PDB file of C-alpha atoms in Angstrom:
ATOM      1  CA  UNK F 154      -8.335  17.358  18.547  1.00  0.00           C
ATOM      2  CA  UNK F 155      -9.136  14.111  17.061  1.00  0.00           C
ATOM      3  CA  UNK F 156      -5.817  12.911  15.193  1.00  0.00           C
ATOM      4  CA  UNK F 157      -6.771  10.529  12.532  1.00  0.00           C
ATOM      5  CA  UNK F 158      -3.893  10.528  10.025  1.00  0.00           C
ATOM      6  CA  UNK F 159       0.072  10.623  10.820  1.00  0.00           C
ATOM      7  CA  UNK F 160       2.639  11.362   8.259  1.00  0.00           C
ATOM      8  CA  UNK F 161       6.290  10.995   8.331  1.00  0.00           C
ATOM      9  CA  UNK F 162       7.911  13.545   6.150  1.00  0.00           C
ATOM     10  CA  UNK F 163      11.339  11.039   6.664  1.00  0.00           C
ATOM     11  CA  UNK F 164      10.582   8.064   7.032  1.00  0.00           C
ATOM     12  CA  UNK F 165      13.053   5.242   9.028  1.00  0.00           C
ATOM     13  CA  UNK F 166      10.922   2.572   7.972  1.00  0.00           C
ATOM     14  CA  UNK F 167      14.333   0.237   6.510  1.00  0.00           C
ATOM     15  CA  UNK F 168      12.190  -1.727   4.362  1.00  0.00           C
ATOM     16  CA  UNK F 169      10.772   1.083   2.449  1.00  0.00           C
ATOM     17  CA  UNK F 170      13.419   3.605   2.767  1.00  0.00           C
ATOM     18  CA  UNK F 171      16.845   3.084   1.564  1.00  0.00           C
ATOM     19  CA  UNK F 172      19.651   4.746   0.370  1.00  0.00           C
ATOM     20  CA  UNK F 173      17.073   7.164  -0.912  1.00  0.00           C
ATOM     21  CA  UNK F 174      14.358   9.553   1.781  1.00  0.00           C
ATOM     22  CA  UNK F 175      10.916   8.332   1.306  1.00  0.00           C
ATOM     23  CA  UNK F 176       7.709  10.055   3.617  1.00  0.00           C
ATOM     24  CA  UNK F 177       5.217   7.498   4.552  1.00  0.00           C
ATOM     25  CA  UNK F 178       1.673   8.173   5.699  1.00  0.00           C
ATOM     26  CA  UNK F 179      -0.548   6.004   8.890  1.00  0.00           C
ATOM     27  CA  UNK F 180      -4.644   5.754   8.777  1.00  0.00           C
ATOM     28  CA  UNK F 181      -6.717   3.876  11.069  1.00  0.00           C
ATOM     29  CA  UNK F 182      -7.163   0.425   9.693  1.00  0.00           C
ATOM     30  CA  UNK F 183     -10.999   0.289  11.973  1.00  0.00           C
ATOM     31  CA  UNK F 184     -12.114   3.597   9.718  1.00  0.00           C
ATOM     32  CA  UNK F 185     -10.198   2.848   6.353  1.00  0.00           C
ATOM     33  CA  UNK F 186      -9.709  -0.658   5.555  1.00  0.00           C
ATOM     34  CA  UNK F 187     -12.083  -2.753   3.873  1.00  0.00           C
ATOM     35  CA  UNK F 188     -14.489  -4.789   6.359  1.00  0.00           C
ATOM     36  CA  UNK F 189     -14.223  -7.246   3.457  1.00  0.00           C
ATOM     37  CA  UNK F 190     -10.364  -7.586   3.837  1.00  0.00           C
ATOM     38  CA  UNK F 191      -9.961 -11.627   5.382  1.00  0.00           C
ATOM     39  CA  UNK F 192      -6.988 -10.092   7.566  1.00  0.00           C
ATOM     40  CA  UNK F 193      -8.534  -7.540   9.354  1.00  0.00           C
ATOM     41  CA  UNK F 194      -8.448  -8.309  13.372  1.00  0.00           C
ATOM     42  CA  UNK F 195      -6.972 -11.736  11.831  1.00  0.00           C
ATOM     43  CA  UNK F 196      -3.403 -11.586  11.217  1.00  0.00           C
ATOM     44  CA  UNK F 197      -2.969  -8.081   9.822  1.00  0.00           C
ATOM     45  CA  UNK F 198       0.566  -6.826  10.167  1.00  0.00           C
ATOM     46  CA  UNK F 199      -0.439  -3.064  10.158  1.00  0.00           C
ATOM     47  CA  UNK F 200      -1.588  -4.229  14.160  1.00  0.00           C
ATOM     48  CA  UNK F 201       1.582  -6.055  14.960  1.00  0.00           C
ATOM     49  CA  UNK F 202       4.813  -4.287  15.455  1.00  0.00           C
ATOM     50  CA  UNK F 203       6.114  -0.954  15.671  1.00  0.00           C
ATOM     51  CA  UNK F 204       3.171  -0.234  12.508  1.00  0.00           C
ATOM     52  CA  UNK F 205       0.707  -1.088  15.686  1.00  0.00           C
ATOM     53  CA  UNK F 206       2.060   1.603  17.091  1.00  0.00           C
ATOM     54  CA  UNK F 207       0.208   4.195  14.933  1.00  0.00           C
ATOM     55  CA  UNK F 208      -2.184   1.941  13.851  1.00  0.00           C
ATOM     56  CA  UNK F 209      -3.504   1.877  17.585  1.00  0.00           C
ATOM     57  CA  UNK F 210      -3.059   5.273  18.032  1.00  0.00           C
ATOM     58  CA  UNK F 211      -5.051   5.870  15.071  1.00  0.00           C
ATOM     59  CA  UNK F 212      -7.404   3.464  15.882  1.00  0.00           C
ATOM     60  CA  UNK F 213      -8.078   4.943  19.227  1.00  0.00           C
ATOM     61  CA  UNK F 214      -9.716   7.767  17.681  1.00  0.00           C
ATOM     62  CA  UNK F 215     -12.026   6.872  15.854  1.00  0.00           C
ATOM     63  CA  UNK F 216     -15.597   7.119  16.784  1.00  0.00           C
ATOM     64  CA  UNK F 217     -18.968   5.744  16.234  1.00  0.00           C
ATOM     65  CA  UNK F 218     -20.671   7.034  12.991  1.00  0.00           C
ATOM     66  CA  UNK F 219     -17.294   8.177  11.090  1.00  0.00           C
ATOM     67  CA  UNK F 220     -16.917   8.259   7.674  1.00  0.00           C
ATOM     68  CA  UNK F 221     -14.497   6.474   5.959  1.00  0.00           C
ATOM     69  CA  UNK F 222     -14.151   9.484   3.796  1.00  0.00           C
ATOM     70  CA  UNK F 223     -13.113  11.400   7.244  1.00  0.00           C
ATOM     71  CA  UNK F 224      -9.865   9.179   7.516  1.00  0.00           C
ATOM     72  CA  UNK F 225      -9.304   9.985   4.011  1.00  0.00           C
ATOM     73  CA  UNK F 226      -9.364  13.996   4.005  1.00  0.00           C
ATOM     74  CA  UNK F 227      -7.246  13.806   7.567  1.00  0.00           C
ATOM     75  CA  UNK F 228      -4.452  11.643   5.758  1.00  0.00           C
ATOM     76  CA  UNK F 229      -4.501  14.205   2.267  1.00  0.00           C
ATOM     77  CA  UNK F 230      -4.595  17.317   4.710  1.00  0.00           C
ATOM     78  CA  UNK F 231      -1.482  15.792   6.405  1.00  0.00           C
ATOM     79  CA  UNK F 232       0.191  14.837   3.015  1.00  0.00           C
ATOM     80  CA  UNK F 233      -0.506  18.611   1.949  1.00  0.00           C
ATOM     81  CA  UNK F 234       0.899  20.118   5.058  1.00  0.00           C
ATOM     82  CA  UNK F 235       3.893  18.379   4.553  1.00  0.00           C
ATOM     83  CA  UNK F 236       6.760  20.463   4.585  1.00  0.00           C
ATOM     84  CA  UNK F 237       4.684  23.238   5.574  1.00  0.00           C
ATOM     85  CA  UNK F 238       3.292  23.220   2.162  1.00  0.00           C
ATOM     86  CA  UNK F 239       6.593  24.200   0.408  1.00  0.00           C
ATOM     87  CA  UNK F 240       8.327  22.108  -2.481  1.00  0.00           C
ATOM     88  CA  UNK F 241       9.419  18.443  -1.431  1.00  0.00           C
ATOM     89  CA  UNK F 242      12.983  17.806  -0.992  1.00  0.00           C
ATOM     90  CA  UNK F 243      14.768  16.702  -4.238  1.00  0.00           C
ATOM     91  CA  UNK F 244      16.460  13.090  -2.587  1.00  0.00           C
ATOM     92  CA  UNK F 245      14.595  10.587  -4.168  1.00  0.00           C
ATOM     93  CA  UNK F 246      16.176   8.130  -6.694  1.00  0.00           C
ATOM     94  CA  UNK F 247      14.380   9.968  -9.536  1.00  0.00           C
ATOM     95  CA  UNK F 248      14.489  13.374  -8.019  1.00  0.00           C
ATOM     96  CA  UNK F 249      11.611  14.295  -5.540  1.00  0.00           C
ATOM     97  CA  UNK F 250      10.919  12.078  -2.265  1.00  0.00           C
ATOM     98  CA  UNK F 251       8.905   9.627  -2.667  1.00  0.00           C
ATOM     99  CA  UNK F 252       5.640   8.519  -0.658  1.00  0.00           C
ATOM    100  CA  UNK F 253       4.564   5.334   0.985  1.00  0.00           C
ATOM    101  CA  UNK F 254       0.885   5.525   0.883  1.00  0.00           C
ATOM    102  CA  UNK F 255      -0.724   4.572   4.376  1.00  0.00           C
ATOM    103  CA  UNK F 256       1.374   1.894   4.915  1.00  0.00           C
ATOM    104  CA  UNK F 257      -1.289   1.267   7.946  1.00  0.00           C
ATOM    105  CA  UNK F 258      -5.032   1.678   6.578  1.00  0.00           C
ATOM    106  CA  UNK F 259      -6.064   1.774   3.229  1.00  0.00           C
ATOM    107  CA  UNK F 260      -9.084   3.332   1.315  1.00  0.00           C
ATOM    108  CA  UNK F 261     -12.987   1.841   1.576  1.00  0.00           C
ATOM    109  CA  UNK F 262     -15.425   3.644  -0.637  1.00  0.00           C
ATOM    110  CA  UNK F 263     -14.282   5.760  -4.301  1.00  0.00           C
ATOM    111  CA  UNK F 264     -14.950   9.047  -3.216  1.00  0.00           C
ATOM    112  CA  UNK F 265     -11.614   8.306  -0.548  1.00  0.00           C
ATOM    113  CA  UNK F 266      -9.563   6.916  -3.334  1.00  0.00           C
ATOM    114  CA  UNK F 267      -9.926  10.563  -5.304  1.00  0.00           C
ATOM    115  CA  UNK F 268      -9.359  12.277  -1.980  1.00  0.00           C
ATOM    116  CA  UNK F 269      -6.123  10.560  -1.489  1.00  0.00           C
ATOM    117  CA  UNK F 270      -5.911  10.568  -5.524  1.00  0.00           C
ATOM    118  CA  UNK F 271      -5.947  14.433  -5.345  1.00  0.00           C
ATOM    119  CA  UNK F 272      -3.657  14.795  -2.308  1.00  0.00           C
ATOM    120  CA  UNK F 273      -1.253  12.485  -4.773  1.00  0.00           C
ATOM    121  CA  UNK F 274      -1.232  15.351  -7.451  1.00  0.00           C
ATOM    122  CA  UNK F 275      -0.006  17.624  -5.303  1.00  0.00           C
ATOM    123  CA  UNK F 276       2.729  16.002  -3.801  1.00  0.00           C
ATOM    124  CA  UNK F 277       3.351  15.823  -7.233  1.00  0.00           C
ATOM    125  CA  UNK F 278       2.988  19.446  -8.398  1.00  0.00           C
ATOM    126  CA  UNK F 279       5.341  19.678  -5.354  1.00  0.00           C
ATOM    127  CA  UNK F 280       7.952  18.215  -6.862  1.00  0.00           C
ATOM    128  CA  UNK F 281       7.252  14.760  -5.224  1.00  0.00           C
ATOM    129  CA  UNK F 282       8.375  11.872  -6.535  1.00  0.00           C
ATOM    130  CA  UNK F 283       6.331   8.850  -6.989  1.00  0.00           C
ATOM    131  CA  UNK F 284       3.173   7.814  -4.423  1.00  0.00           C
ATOM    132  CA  UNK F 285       2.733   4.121  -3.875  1.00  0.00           C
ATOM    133  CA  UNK F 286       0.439   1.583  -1.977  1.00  0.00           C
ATOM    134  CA  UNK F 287      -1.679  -1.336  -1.889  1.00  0.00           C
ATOM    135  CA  UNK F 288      -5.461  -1.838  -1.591  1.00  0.00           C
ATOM    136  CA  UNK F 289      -7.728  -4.814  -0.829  1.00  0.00           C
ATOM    137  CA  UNK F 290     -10.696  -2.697  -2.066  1.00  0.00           C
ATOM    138  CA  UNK F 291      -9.521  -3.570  -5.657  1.00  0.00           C
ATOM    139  CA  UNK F 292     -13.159  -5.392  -5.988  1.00  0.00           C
ATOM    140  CA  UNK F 293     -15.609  -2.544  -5.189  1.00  0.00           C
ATOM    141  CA  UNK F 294     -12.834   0.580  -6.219  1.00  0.00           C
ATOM    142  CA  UNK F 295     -11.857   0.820  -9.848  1.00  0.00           C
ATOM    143  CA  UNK F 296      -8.410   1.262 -10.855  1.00  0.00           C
ATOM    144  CA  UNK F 297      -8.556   4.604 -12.102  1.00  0.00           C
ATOM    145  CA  UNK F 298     -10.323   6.578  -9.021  1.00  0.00           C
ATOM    146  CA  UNK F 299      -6.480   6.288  -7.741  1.00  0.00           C
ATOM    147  CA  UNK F 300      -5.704   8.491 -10.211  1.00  0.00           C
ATOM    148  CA  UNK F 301      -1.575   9.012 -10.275  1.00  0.00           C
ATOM    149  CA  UNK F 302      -0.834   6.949  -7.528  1.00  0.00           C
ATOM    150  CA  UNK F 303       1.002   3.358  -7.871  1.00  0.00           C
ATOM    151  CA  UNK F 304      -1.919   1.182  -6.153  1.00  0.00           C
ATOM    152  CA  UNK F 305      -1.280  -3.166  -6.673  1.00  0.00           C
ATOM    153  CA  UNK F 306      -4.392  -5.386  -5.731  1.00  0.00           C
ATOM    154  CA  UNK F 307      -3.345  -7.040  -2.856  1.00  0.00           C
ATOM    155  CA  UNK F 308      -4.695 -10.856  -2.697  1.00  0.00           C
ATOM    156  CA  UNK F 309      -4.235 -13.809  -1.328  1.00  0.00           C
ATOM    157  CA  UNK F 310      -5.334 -16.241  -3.719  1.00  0.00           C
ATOM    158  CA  UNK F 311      -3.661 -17.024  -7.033  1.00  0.00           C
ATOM    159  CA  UNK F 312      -7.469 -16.922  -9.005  1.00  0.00           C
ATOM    160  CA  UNK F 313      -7.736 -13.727  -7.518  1.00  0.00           C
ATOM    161  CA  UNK F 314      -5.008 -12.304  -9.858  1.00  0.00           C
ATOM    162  CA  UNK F 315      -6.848 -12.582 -12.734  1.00  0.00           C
ATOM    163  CA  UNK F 316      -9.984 -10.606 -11.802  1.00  0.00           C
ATOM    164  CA  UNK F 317      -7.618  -7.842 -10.117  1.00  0.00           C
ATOM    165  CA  UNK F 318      -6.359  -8.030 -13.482  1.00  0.00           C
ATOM    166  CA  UNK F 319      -9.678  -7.766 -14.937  1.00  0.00           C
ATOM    167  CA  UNK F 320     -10.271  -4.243 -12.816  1.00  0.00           C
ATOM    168  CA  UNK F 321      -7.051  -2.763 -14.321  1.00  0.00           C
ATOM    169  CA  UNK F 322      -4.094  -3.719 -11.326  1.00  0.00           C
ATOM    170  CA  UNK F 323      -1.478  -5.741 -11.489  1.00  0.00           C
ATOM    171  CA  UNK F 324      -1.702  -7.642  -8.252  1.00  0.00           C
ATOM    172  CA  UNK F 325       0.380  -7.908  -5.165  1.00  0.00           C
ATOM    173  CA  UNK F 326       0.052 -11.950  -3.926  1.00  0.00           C
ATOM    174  CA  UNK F 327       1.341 -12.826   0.036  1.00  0.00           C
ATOM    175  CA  UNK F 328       2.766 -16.793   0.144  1.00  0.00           C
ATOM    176  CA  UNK F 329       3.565 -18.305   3.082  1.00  0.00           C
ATOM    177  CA  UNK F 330       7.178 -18.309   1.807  1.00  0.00           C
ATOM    178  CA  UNK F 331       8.979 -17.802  -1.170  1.00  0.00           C
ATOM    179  CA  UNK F 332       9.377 -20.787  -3.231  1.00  0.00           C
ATOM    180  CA  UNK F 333      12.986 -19.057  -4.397  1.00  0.00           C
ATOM    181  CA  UNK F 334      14.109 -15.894  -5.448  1.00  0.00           C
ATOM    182  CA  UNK F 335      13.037 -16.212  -8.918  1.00  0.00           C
ATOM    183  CA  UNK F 336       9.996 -15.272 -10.180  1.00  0.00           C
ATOM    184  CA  UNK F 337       7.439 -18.388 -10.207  1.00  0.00           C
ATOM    185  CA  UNK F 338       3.791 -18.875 -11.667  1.00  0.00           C
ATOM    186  CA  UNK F 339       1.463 -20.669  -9.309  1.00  0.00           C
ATOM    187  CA  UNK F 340      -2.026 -23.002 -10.270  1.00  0.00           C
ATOM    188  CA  UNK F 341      -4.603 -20.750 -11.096  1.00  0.00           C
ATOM    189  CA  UNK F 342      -3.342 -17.778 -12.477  1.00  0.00           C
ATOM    190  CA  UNK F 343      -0.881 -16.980 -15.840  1.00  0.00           C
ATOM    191  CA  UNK F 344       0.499 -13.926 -14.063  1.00  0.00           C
ATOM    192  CA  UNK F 345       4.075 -14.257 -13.236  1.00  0.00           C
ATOM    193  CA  UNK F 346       5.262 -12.767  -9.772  1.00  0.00           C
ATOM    194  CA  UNK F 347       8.496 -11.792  -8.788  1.00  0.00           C
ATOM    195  CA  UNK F 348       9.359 -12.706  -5.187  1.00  0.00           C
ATOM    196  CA  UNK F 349       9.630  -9.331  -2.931  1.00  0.00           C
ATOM    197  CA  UNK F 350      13.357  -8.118  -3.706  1.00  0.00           C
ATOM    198  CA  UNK F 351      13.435  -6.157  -0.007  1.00  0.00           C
ATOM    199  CA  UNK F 352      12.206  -9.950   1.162  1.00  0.00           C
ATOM    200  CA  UNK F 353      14.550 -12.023  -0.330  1.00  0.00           C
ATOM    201  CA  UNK F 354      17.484  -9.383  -1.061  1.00  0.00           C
ATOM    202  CA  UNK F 355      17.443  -6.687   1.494  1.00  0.00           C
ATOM    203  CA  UNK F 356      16.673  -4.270  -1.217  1.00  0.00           C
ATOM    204  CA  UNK F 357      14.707  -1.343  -0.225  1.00  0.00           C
ATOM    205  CA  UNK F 358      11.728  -0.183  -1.729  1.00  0.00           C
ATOM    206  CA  UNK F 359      13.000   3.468  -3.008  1.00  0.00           C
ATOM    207  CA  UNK F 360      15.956   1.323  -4.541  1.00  0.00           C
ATOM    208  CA  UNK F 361      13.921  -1.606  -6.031  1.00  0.00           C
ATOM    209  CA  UNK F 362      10.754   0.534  -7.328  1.00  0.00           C
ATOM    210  CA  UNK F 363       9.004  -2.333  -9.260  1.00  0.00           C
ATOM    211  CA  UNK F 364       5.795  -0.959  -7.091  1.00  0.00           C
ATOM    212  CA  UNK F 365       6.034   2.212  -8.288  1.00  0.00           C
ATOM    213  CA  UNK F 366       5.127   1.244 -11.525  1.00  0.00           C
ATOM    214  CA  UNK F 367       2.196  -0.458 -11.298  1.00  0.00           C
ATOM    215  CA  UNK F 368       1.004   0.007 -14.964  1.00  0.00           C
ATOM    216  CA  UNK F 369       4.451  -1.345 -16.346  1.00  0.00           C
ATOM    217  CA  UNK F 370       3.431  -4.708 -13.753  1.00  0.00           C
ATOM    218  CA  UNK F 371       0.068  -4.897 -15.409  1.00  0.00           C
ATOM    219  CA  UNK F 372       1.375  -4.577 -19.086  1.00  0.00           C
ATOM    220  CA  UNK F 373       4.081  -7.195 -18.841  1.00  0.00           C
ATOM    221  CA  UNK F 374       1.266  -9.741 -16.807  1.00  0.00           C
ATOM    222  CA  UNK F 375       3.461  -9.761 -13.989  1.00  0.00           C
ATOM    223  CA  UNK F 376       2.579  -9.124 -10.317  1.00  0.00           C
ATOM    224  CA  UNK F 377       4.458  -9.118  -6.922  1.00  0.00           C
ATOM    225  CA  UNK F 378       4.913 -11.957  -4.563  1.00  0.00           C
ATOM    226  CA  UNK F 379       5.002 -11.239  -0.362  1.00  0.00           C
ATOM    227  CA  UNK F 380       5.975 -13.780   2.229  1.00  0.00           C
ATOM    228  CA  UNK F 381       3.792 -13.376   5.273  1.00  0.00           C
ATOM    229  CA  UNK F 382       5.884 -11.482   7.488  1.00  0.00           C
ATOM    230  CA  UNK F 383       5.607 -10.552  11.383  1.00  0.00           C
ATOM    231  CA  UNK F 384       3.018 -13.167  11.054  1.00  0.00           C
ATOM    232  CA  UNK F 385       1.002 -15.504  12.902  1.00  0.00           C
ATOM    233  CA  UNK F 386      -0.427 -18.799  12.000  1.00  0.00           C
ATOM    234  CA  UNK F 387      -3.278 -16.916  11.777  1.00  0.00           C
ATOM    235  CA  UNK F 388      -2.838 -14.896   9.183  1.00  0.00           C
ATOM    236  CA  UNK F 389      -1.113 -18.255   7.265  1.00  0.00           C
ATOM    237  CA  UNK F 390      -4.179 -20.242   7.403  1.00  0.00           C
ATOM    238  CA  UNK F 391      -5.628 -17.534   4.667  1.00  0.00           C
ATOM    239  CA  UNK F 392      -2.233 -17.986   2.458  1.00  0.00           C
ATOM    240  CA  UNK F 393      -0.997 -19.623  -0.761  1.00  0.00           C
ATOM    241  CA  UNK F 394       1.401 -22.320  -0.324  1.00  0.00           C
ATOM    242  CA  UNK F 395       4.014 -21.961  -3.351  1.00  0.00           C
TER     243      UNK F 395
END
């Protein structure tokens, strides 16, 4: 059977998962991700360590003539088997666990975002906590499609922040490096972003949570700042020096 989704009900991800459980999801970057995305098979770190992993796995499987939308109802139908359909545990900072949204693949045409939208209500209704992620689609995919879940804009240019703001996300901006761990406007945009705190801290994201609220980002004009990490100088050559 053709496996095109992977979910991790506890994840060991360190960077995401702290002193708190988080569950993470995996798509296939070749069926999910947008073809517009400058990264893709240039530099993206979902197909560079252990995330390659799945990614390839993932990748493996997909076939000629799929669907984006395919990759989209096999990652839901994996978040709604999880824990065999039962209530999610209760060991998240807030209360329920909370999700890492494909932290390989992402989502290429609206009718996935409201699949994976719908698959975020209920992990919800669950008792999940809250479902987070990032999208490059932010051009062609308006905000609300993603319904409940915490989605940032990812970009890579500083202009690019204030159209992602124009769509309705606050916007997630990788550097090169961090210029310090303070948070620093760049040329181009008045947004205001606040270097990674897992990056520059060692704070994980279920302990930090300033992408799980998204909407409280957008409101206060302020946006999140990622060095390039596991990188190559490939990926840098696409990058904001700061």
């Amino acid at each position: 059977m053709t496996q095109l989704a992977i979910v991790a009900e506890d994840s060991r991800n360190n960077k995401i998962a702290g002193s708190h459980r988080v569950a993470a999801s995996y798509a296939p970057t070749k069926l999910t991700c947008p073809k517009s995305c400058p990264l893709m098979d240039d530099g993206c770190y979902a197909t560079m360590g252990r995330t390659a992993i799945h990614a390839n796995r993932l990748n493996q499987a997909v076939k000629k003539g799929m669907r984006p939308e395919q990759g989209a109802r096999a990652e839901a139908k994996a978040i709604k088997a999880t824990f065999k359909g039962g209530q999610i545990p209760q060991d998240g900072k807030k209360g329920g666990r909370d999700f890492r949204l494909h932290v390989a693949g992402d989502v290429r045409t609206k009718k996935s975002a409201e699949i994976l939208a719908d698959a975020a209500r209920d992990w919800k209704k669950r008792g999940g906590g809250d479902m987070w992620t990032y999208t490059h689609s932010w051009r062609t995919i308006p905000r609300h499609h993603f319904g409940k879940i915490s989605v940032l804009a990812s970009i890579e240019k500083p202009a690019d922040a204030e159209e992602a703001r124009k769509q309705g996300f606050a916007p997630a901006l990788v550097v090169q490096t961090h210029p310090s761990t303070k948070a620093f406007k760049v040329e181009g945009t008045d947004t205001e972003f606040i270097p990674c705190p897992q990056q520059t801290r060692g704070v994980a994201c279920s302990d930090c949570r300033l992408c799980f609220s998204e909407s409280k980002l957008f409101h206060q004009g302020k946006g999140i700042a990622f060095a390039a990490h596991g990188a190559t100088q490939k990926i840098k050559k696409h990058l904001t020096v700061v």
